[in-house]
Amino acid sequence: MIKKVPEDLVTTVELVVSELCTNAVEHTASGEEDGHFVLELEAHPEHVRVAVIDLGAKTDPVVRDEAVSADAVSGRGLLIVDAVSKAWGTEPLRVGRRVWADVVGASV
Ligand SMILES: Nc1ncnc2c1ncn2[C@@H]1O[C@H](COP(=O)(O)OP(=O)(O)OP(=O)(O)O)[C@@H](O)[C@H]1O
Ligand SMILES: [Mg+2]
């Protein structure tokens, strides 16, 4: 049976999808000519798992400490993902990497 996902959770999932997909394009080979990425969405009873598979990069996804600086204009994406997820992480793949986040709604 498919349970309806609450509206606040949908909004948060959209935010996380945006941050992780943007990272794939901005920071990995997925953003190069003919690049691509894969978005995975799984609805669970208490959370939605968002995962993005990219084509790899020399950098690793990290929550930037300096992102807390009020005048920083970027470097907040994963800080936001961390704040709205009960867990998130990355796993290397044969080609590229999966970045995943288990997103919870405000009421959970
Ligand atoms: N999928 C990824 N593969 C490799 N490196 C990544 C990936 N996602 C993020 N990173 C690295 O982690 C850093 C932090 O990512 P984050 O999303 O927090 O900030 P940002 O993308 O630099 O800025 P913003 O998201 O605020 O526009 C990035 O600058 C990049 O070096
Ligand atoms: Mg980002």
mmCIF file of N, CA and C and ligand atoms in Angstrom:
data_model
loop_
_atom_site.group_PDB
_atom_site.id
_atom_site.type_symbol
_atom_site.label_atom_id
_atom_site.label_comp_id
_atom_site.label_asym_id
_atom_site.label_seq_id
_atom_site.Cartn_x
_atom_site.Cartn_y
_atom_site.Cartn_z
ATOM 1 N N MET A 1 0.849 -1.194 0.000
ATOM 2 C CA MET A 1 0.000 0.000 0.000
ATOM 3 C C MET A 1 0.889 1.250 0.000
ATOM 4 N N ILE A 2 0.590 2.211 -0.847
ATOM 5 C CA ILE A 2 1.379 3.437 -0.897
ATOM 6 C C ILE A 2 0.796 4.449 0.079
ATOM 7 N N LYS A 3 1.620 4.878 1.051
ATOM 8 C CA LYS A 3 1.195 5.881 2.015
ATOM 9 C C LYS A 3 1.518 7.259 1.448
ATOM 10 N N LYS A 4 0.615 8.224 1.622
ATOM 11 C CA LYS A 4 0.878 9.567 1.102
ATOM 12 C C LYS A 4 2.010 10.217 1.897
ATOM 13 N N VAL A 5 2.973 10.781 1.190
ATOM 14 C CA VAL A 5 4.095 11.451 1.854
ATOM 15 C C VAL A 5 3.632 12.843 2.274
ATOM 16 N N PRO A 6 3.810 13.232 3.570
ATOM 17 C CA PRO A 6 3.337 14.543 4.033
ATOM 18 C C PRO A 6 3.979 15.696 3.262
ATOM 19 N N GLU A 7 3.212 16.809 3.149
ATOM 20 C CA GLU A 7 3.638 17.945 2.325
ATOM 21 C C GLU A 7 4.974 18.534 2.798
ATOM 22 N N ASP A 8 5.178 18.632 4.128
ATOM 23 C CA ASP A 8 6.435 19.219 4.620
ATOM 24 C C ASP A 8 7.615 18.340 4.253
ATOM 25 N N LEU A 9 7.390 17.039 4.232
ATOM 26 C CA LEU A 9 8.473 16.124 3.846
ATOM 27 C C LEU A 9 8.768 16.259 2.351
ATOM 28 N N VAL A 10 7.725 16.432 1.552
ATOM 29 C CA VAL A 10 7.913 16.618 0.103
ATOM 30 C C VAL A 10 8.803 17.846 -0.148
ATOM 31 N N THR A 11 8.509 18.950 0.546
ATOM 32 C CA THR A 11 9.277 20.185 0.366
ATOM 33 C C THR A 11 10.747 19.971 0.738
ATOM 34 N N THR A 12 10.977 19.253 1.836
ATOM 35 C CA THR A 12 12.354 19.013 2.263
ATOM 36 C C THR A 12 13.071 18.079 1.294
ATOM 37 N N VAL A 13 12.348 17.084 0.801
ATOM 38 C CA VAL A 13 12.944 16.167 -0.182
ATOM 39 C C VAL A 13 13.340 16.939 -1.436
ATOM 40 N N GLU A 14 12.489 17.872 -1.868
ATOM 41 C CA GLU A 14 12.818 18.679 -3.059
ATOM 42 C C GLU A 14 14.107 19.460 -2.841
ATOM 43 N N LEU A 15 14.281 20.001 -1.641
ATOM 44 C CA LEU A 15 15.490 20.754 -1.304
ATOM 45 C C LEU A 15 16.728 19.854 -1.387
ATOM 46 N N VAL A 16 16.628 18.671 -0.811
ATOM 47 C CA VAL A 16 17.780 17.754 -0.801
ATOM 48 C C VAL A 16 18.081 17.254 -2.218
ATOM 49 N N VAL A 17 17.041 16.956 -2.981
ATOM 50 C CA VAL A 17 17.242 16.555 -4.382
ATOM 51 C C VAL A 17 18.012 17.654 -5.113
ATOM 52 N N SER A 18 17.579 18.903 -4.908
ATOM 53 C CA SER A 18 18.223 20.030 -5.585
ATOM 54 C C SER A 18 19.699 20.139 -5.191
ATOM 55 N N GLU A 19 19.996 20.045 -3.892
ATOM 56 C CA GLU A 19 21.377 20.186 -3.435
ATOM 57 C C GLU A 19 22.259 19.049 -3.962
ATOM 58 N N LEU A 20 21.782 17.813 -3.894
ATOM 59 C CA LEU A 20 22.628 16.684 -4.305
ATOM 60 C C LEU A 20 22.802 16.633 -5.826
ATOM 61 N N CYS A 21 21.745 16.941 -6.572
ATOM 62 C CA CYS A 21 21.873 16.952 -8.037
ATOM 63 C C CYS A 21 22.787 18.088 -8.485
ATOM 64 N N THR A 22 22.653 19.252 -7.841
ATOM 65 C CA THR A 22 23.528 20.377 -8.184
ATOM 66 C C THR A 22 24.979 20.022 -7.899
ATOM 67 N N ASN A 23 25.243 19.359 -6.777
ATOM 68 C CA ASN A 23 26.609 18.941 -6.468
ATOM 69 C C ASN A 23 27.145 17.984 -7.533
ATOM 70 N N ALA A 24 26.314 17.050 -7.979
ATOM 71 C CA ALA A 24 26.767 16.105 -9.006
ATOM 72 C C ALA A 24 27.210 16.861 -10.263
ATOM 73 N N VAL A 25 26.436 17.886 -10.628
ATOM 74 C CA VAL A 25 26.741 18.635 -11.854
ATOM 75 C C VAL A 25 27.928 19.577 -11.642
ATOM 76 N N GLU A 26 27.976 20.226 -10.477
ATOM 77 C CA GLU A 26 29.021 21.246 -10.241
ATOM 78 C C GLU A 26 30.373 20.649 -9.865
ATOM 79 N N HIS A 27 30.376 19.508 -9.178
ATOM 80 C CA HIS A 27 31.618 19.015 -8.584
ATOM 81 C C HIS A 27 32.118 17.695 -9.152
ATOM 82 N N THR A 28 31.404 17.074 -10.087
ATOM 83 C CA THR A 28 31.828 15.762 -10.593
ATOM 84 C C THR A 28 31.781 15.738 -12.124
ATOM 85 N N ALA A 29 32.276 14.648 -12.671
ATOM 86 C CA ALA A 29 32.295 14.493 -14.137
ATOM 87 C C ALA A 29 30.884 14.434 -14.719
ATOM 88 N N SER A 30 29.883 14.273 -13.878
ATOM 89 C CA SER A 30 28.498 14.296 -14.375
ATOM 90 C C SER A 30 28.171 15.616 -15.056
ATOM 91 N N GLY A 31 28.877 16.695 -14.663
ATOM 92 C CA GLY A 31 28.605 18.004 -15.248
ATOM 93 C C GLY A 31 29.361 18.274 -16.530
ATOM 94 N N GLU A 32 30.191 17.324 -16.963
ATOM 95 C CA GLU A 32 30.949 17.528 -18.201
ATOM 96 C C GLU A 32 30.099 17.143 -19.416
ATOM 97 N N GLU A 33 30.592 17.491 -20.591
ATOM 98 C CA GLU A 33 29.844 17.203 -21.811
ATOM 99 C C GLU A 33 29.518 15.709 -21.869
ATOM 100 N N ASP A 34 28.276 15.388 -22.200
ATOM 101 C CA ASP A 34 27.771 14.007 -22.259
ATOM 102 C C ASP A 34 27.705 13.336 -20.887
ATOM 103 N N GLY A 35 27.889 14.123 -19.832
ATOM 104 C CA GLY A 35 27.760 13.553 -18.495
ATOM 105 C C GLY A 35 26.303 13.303 -18.127
ATOM 106 N N HIS A 36 26.106 12.555 -17.088
ATOM 107 C CA HIS A 36 24.754 12.311 -16.580
ATOM 108 C C HIS A 36 24.848 11.962 -15.098
ATOM 109 N N PHE A 37 23.701 11.982 -14.425
ATOM 110 C CA PHE A 37 23.636 11.447 -13.068
ATOM 111 C C PHE A 37 22.333 10.687 -12.925
ATOM 112 N N VAL A 38 22.242 9.878 -11.878
ATOM 113 C CA VAL A 38 21.027 9.079 -11.638
ATOM 114 C C VAL A 38 20.454 9.482 -10.291
ATOM 115 N N LEU A 39 19.151 9.768 -10.264
ATOM 116 C CA LEU A 39 18.458 10.099 -9.017
ATOM 117 C C LEU A 39 17.631 8.890 -8.575
ATOM 118 N N GLU A 40 17.819 8.492 -7.319
ATOM 119 C CA GLU A 40 17.026 7.398 -6.749
ATOM 120 C C GLU A 40 16.170 7.957 -5.606
ATOM 121 N N LEU A 41 14.905 7.607 -5.566
ATOM 122 C CA LEU A 41 14.015 8.025 -4.476
ATOM 123 C C LEU A 41 13.315 6.789 -3.920
ATOM 124 N N GLU A 42 13.373 6.619 -2.598
ATOM 125 C CA GLU A 42 12.697 5.493 -1.952
ATOM 126 C C GLU A 42 11.837 6.027 -0.812
ATOM 127 N N ALA A 43 10.547 5.686 -0.815
ATOM 128 C CA ALA A 43 9.661 6.077 0.288
ATOM 129 C C ALA A 43 9.657 4.975 1.335
ATOM 130 N N HIS A 44 10.021 5.325 2.563
ATOM 131 C CA HIS A 44 9.989 4.414 3.703
ATOM 132 C C HIS A 44 8.945 4.934 4.691
ATOM 133 N N PRO A 45 8.547 4.130 5.686
ATOM 134 C CA PRO A 45 7.497 4.585 6.610
ATOM 135 C C PRO A 45 7.838 5.897 7.320
ATOM 136 N N GLU A 46 9.111 6.112 7.702
ATOM 137 C CA GLU A 46 9.475 7.292 8.491
ATOM 138 C C GLU A 46 10.367 8.287 7.743
ATOM 139 N N HIS A 47 10.808 7.947 6.560
ATOM 140 C CA HIS A 47 11.719 8.853 5.849
ATOM 141 C C HIS A 47 11.683 8.559 4.357
ATOM 142 N N VAL A 48 12.261 9.471 3.592
ATOM 143 C CA VAL A 48 12.468 9.263 2.158
ATOM 144 C C VAL A 48 13.965 9.227 1.916
ATOM 145 N N ARG A 49 14.439 8.176 1.247
ATOM 146 C CA ARG A 49 15.863 8.144 0.900
ATOM 147 C C ARG A 49 16.061 8.778 -0.472
ATOM 148 N N VAL A 50 16.877 9.822 -0.487
ATOM 149 C CA VAL A 50 17.289 10.468 -1.735
ATOM 150 C C VAL A 50 18.713 10.019 -1.998
ATOM 151 N N ALA A 51 18.996 9.551 -3.203
ATOM 152 C CA ALA A 51 20.367 9.174 -3.532
ATOM 153 C C ALA A 51 20.673 9.647 -4.946
ATOM 154 N N VAL A 52 21.879 10.161 -5.113
ATOM 155 C CA VAL A 52 22.317 10.614 -6.438
ATOM 156 C C VAL A 52 23.628 9.911 -6.776
ATOM 157 N N ILE A 53 23.637 9.267 -7.919
ATOM 158 C CA ILE A 53 24.837 8.585 -8.398
ATOM 159 C C ILE A 53 25.496 9.485 -9.434
ATOM 160 N N ASP A 54 26.777 9.827 -9.175
ATOM 161 C CA ASP A 54 27.498 10.707 -10.105
ATOM 162 C C ASP A 54 28.620 9.944 -10.804
ATOM 163 N N LEU A 55 29.345 10.639 -11.654
ATOM 164 C CA LEU A 55 30.397 9.989 -12.451
ATOM 165 C C LEU A 55 31.787 10.167 -11.853
ATOM 166 N N GLY A 56 31.868 10.660 -10.607
ATOM 167 C CA GLY A 56 33.149 10.685 -9.904
ATOM 168 C C GLY A 56 33.861 12.021 -9.979
ATOM 169 N N ALA A 57 34.716 12.240 -8.969
ATOM 170 C CA ALA A 57 35.475 13.487 -8.848
ATOM 171 C C ALA A 57 36.720 13.222 -8.027
ATOM 172 N N LYS A 58 37.649 14.179 -8.059
ATOM 173 C CA LYS A 58 38.851 14.059 -7.227
ATOM 174 C C LYS A 58 38.549 14.459 -5.785
ATOM 175 N N THR A 59 37.530 15.300 -5.597
ATOM 176 C CA THR A 59 37.164 15.738 -4.247
ATOM 177 C C THR A 59 36.208 14.729 -3.608
ATOM 178 N N ASP A 60 36.024 14.864 -2.303
ATOM 179 C CA ASP A 60 35.017 14.090 -1.573
ATOM 180 C C ASP A 60 33.940 15.054 -1.069
ATOM 181 N N PRO A 61 32.699 14.579 -0.954
ATOM 182 C CA PRO A 61 31.666 15.434 -0.363
ATOM 183 C C PRO A 61 31.975 15.664 1.120
ATOM 184 N N VAL A 62 32.062 16.906 1.517
ATOM 185 C CA VAL A 62 32.354 17.240 2.918
ATOM 186 C C VAL A 62 31.463 18.396 3.365
ATOM 187 N N VAL A 63 31.058 18.342 4.629
ATOM 188 C CA VAL A 63 30.366 19.488 5.222
ATOM 189 C C VAL A 63 31.438 20.508 5.556
ATOM 190 N N ARG A 64 31.330 21.672 4.945
ATOM 191 C CA ARG A 64 32.372 22.687 5.125
ATOM 192 C C ARG A 64 32.175 23.451 6.429
ATOM 193 N N ASP A 65 33.198 23.441 7.291
ATOM 194 C CA ASP A 65 33.112 24.155 8.573
ATOM 195 C C ASP A 65 32.928 25.652 8.362
ATOM 196 N N GLU A 66 33.596 26.172 7.334
ATOM 197 C CA GLU A 66 33.535 27.616 7.114
ATOM 198 C C GLU A 66 32.160 28.056 6.609
ATOM 199 N N ALA A 67 31.292 27.045 6.280
ATOM 200 C CA ALA A 67 29.944 27.380 5.815
ATOM 201 C C ALA A 67 29.157 28.121 6.889
ATOM 202 N N VAL A 68 29.560 27.953 8.155
ATOM 203 C CA VAL A 68 28.828 28.634 9.221
ATOM 204 C C VAL A 68 29.096 30.135 9.222
ATOM 205 N N SER A 69 30.140 30.566 8.521
ATOM 206 C CA SER A 69 30.427 31.992 8.410
ATOM 207 C C SER A 69 29.268 32.695 7.705
ATOM 208 N N ALA A 70 28.778 33.757 8.318
ATOM 209 C CA ALA A 70 27.551 34.406 7.832
ATOM 210 C C ALA A 70 27.701 34.999 6.438
ATOM 211 N N ASP A 71 28.931 35.409 6.044
ATOM 212 C CA ASP A 71 29.075 36.055 4.739
ATOM 213 C C ASP A 71 29.496 35.083 3.625
ATOM 214 N N ALA A 72 29.587 33.800 3.940
ATOM 215 C CA ALA A 72 29.914 32.830 2.887
ATOM 216 C C ALA A 72 28.734 32.723 1.916
ATOM 217 N N VAL A 73 29.025 32.742 0.605
ATOM 218 C CA VAL A 73 27.942 32.690 -0.374
ATOM 219 C C VAL A 73 27.709 31.273 -0.890
ATOM 220 N N SER A 74 28.619 30.348 -0.622
ATOM 221 C CA SER A 74 28.395 28.961 -1.019
ATOM 222 C C SER A 74 29.010 28.051 0.038
ATOM 223 N N GLY A 75 28.848 26.771 -0.145
ATOM 224 C CA GLY A 75 29.397 25.816 0.815
ATOM 225 C C GLY A 75 28.402 25.430 1.883
ATOM 226 N N ARG A 76 27.110 25.704 1.623
ATOM 227 C CA ARG A 76 26.096 25.375 2.621
ATOM 228 C C ARG A 76 25.279 24.147 2.265
ATOM 229 N N GLY A 77 25.433 23.656 1.039
ATOM 230 C CA GLY A 77 24.530 22.603 0.564
ATOM 231 C C GLY A 77 24.488 21.392 1.475
ATOM 232 N N LEU A 78 25.641 20.818 1.759
ATOM 233 C CA LEU A 78 25.663 19.600 2.571
ATOM 234 C C LEU A 78 25.381 19.893 4.039
ATOM 235 N N LEU A 79 25.640 21.118 4.459
ATOM 236 C CA LEU A 79 25.257 21.523 5.820
ATOM 237 C C LEU A 79 23.734 21.452 5.958
ATOM 238 N N ILE A 80 23.029 21.911 4.925
ATOM 239 C CA ILE A 80 21.563 21.862 4.922
ATOM 240 C C ILE A 80 21.095 20.408 4.857
ATOM 241 N N VAL A 81 21.724 19.625 3.973
ATOM 242 C CA VAL A 81 21.363 18.201 3.863
ATOM 243 C C VAL A 81 21.537 17.512 5.213
ATOM 244 N N ASP A 82 22.646 17.797 5.888
ATOM 245 C CA ASP A 82 22.926 17.196 7.195
ATOM 246 C C ASP A 82 21.843 17.588 8.217
ATOM 247 N N ALA A 83 21.392 18.832 8.138
ATOM 248 C CA ALA A 83 20.432 19.341 9.124
ATOM 249 C C ALA A 83 19.040 18.720 8.969
ATOM 250 N N VAL A 84 18.652 18.368 7.765
ATOM 251 C CA VAL A 84 17.288 17.879 7.540
ATOM 252 C C VAL A 84 17.223 16.359 7.348
ATOM 253 N N SER A 85 18.363 15.692 7.549
ATOM 254 C CA SER A 85 18.406 14.243 7.357
ATOM 255 C C SER A 85 18.731 13.551 8.672
ATOM 256 N N LYS A 86 18.163 12.358 8.868
ATOM 257 C CA LYS A 86 18.545 11.633 10.083
ATOM 258 C C LYS A 86 19.881 10.940 9.872
ATOM 259 N N ALA A 87 20.267 10.751 8.634
ATOM 260 C CA ALA A 87 21.592 10.216 8.303
ATOM 261 C C ALA A 87 21.874 10.527 6.843
ATOM 262 N N TRP A 88 23.139 10.664 6.512
ATOM 263 C CA TRP A 88 23.506 10.775 5.106
ATOM 264 C C TRP A 88 24.913 10.213 4.954
ATOM 265 N N GLY A 89 25.296 9.907 3.735
ATOM 266 C CA GLY A 89 26.624 9.348 3.549
ATOM 267 C C GLY A 89 26.946 9.189 2.069
ATOM 268 N N THR A 90 28.096 8.609 1.826
ATOM 269 C CA THR A 90 28.517 8.390 0.445
ATOM 270 C C THR A 90 29.092 6.990 0.322
ATOM 271 N N GLU A 91 29.008 6.429 -0.860
ATOM 272 C CA GLU A 91 29.669 5.147 -1.093
ATOM 273 C C GLU A 91 30.284 5.139 -2.479
ATOM 274 N N PRO A 92 31.520 4.659 -2.566
ATOM 275 C CA PRO A 92 32.167 4.599 -3.873
ATOM 276 C C PRO A 92 31.553 3.495 -4.723
ATOM 277 N N LEU A 93 31.462 3.726 -6.013
ATOM 278 C CA LEU A 93 30.972 2.720 -6.953
ATOM 279 C C LEU A 93 32.093 2.420 -7.942
ATOM 280 N N ARG A 94 31.909 1.410 -8.750
ATOM 281 C CA ARG A 94 32.960 1.092 -9.740
ATOM 282 C C ARG A 94 33.248 2.310 -10.590
ATOM 283 N N VAL A 95 32.196 2.986 -10.976
ATOM 284 C CA VAL A 95 32.347 4.277 -11.652
ATOM 285 C C VAL A 95 31.574 5.308 -10.827
ATOM 286 N N GLY A 96 32.274 6.270 -10.276
ATOM 287 C CA GLY A 96 31.609 7.351 -9.555
ATOM 288 C C GLY A 96 31.242 6.993 -8.133
ATOM 289 N N ARG A 97 30.167 7.627 -7.672
ATOM 290 C CA ARG A 97 29.838 7.543 -6.253
ATOM 291 C C ARG A 97 28.338 7.773 -6.061
ATOM 292 N N ARG A 98 27.803 7.174 -4.986
ATOM 293 C CA ARG A 98 26.426 7.454 -4.581
ATOM 294 C C ARG A 98 26.477 8.332 -3.328
ATOM 295 N N VAL A 99 25.748 9.442 -3.359
ATOM 296 C CA VAL A 99 25.566 10.271 -2.161
ATOM 297 C C VAL A 99 24.107 10.128 -1.765
ATOM 298 N N TRP A 100 23.866 9.705 -0.526
ATOM 299 C CA TRP A 100 22.480 9.431 -0.097
ATOM 300 C C TRP A 100 22.147 10.201 1.180
ATOM 301 N N ALA A 101 20.863 10.449 1.362
ATOM 302 C CA ALA A 101 20.398 11.116 2.577
ATOM 303 C C ALA A 101 19.012 10.582 2.924
ATOM 304 N N ASP A 102 18.796 10.253 4.206
ATOM 305 C CA ASP A 102 17.487 9.805 4.691
ATOM 306 C C ASP A 102 16.780 11.019 5.287
ATOM 307 N N VAL A 103 15.811 11.547 4.547
ATOM 308 C CA VAL A 103 15.189 12.832 4.870
ATOM 309 C C VAL A 103 13.938 12.589 5.707
ATOM 310 N N VAL A 104 13.836 13.342 6.798
ATOM 311 C CA VAL A 104 12.668 13.223 7.675
ATOM 312 C C VAL A 104 11.873 14.524 7.642
ATOM 313 N N GLY A 105 10.587 14.448 7.864
ATOM 314 C CA GLY A 105 9.741 15.632 7.913
ATOM 315 C C GLY A 105 9.856 16.316 9.264
ATOM 316 N N ALA A 106 9.275 17.522 9.351
ATOM 317 C CA ALA A 106 9.374 18.310 10.586
ATOM 318 C C ALA A 106 8.700 17.595 11.749
ATOM 319 N N SER A 107 7.686 16.774 11.472
ATOM 320 C CA SER A 107 6.924 16.139 12.550
ATOM 321 C C SER A 107 7.534 14.835 13.034
ATOM 322 N N VAL A 108 8.588 14.356 12.370
ATOM 323 C CA VAL A 108 9.197 13.067 12.749
ATOM 324 C C VAL A 108 10.232 13.282 13.839
HETATM 325 N N1 LIG B 1 29.163 14.491 -5.302
HETATM 326 C C1 LIG B 1 30.332 15.067 -4.918
HETATM 327 N N2 LIG B 1 31.520 14.548 -5.329
HETATM 328 C C2 LIG B 1 32.694 15.093 -4.954
HETATM 329 N N3 LIG B 1 32.803 16.197 -4.182
HETATM 330 C C3 LIG B 1 31.660 16.756 -3.727
HETATM 331 C C4 LIG B 1 30.370 16.234 -4.074
HETATM 332 N N4 LIG B 1 29.426 17.003 -3.470
HETATM 333 C C5 LIG B 1 30.096 17.936 -2.797
HETATM 334 N N5 LIG B 1 31.432 17.813 -2.937
HETATM 335 C C6 LIG B 1 32.493 18.631 -2.287
HETATM 336 O O1 LIG B 1 32.005 19.035 -1.018
HETATM 337 C C7 LIG B 1 32.026 20.462 -0.935
HETATM 338 C C8 LIG B 1 30.847 20.926 -0.109
HETATM 339 O O2 LIG B 1 29.630 20.748 -0.812
HETATM 340 P P1 LIG B 1 28.396 21.719 -0.508
HETATM 341 O O3 LIG B 1 27.247 21.280 -1.328
HETATM 342 O O4 LIG B 1 28.209 21.790 0.975
HETATM 343 O O5 LIG B 1 28.925 23.156 -0.942
HETATM 344 P P2 LIG B 1 29.074 23.783 -2.409
HETATM 345 O O6 LIG B 1 28.446 22.875 -3.424
HETATM 346 O O7 LIG B 1 30.514 24.130 -2.580
HETATM 347 O O8 LIG B 1 28.227 25.135 -2.278
HETATM 348 P P3 LIG B 1 26.617 25.287 -2.301
HETATM 349 O O9 LIG B 1 26.017 23.907 -2.209
HETATM 350 O O10 LIG B 1 26.281 26.126 -1.101
HETATM 351 O O11 LIG B 1 26.314 25.963 -3.600
HETATM 352 C C9 LIG B 1 32.040 20.955 -2.364
HETATM 353 O O12 LIG B 1 32.615 22.234 -2.470
HETATM 354 C C10 LIG B 1 32.849 19.871 -3.078
HETATM 355 O O13 LIG B 1 34.238 20.120 -2.923
HETATM 356 MG MG MG B 2 26.501 22.172 -3.153
#
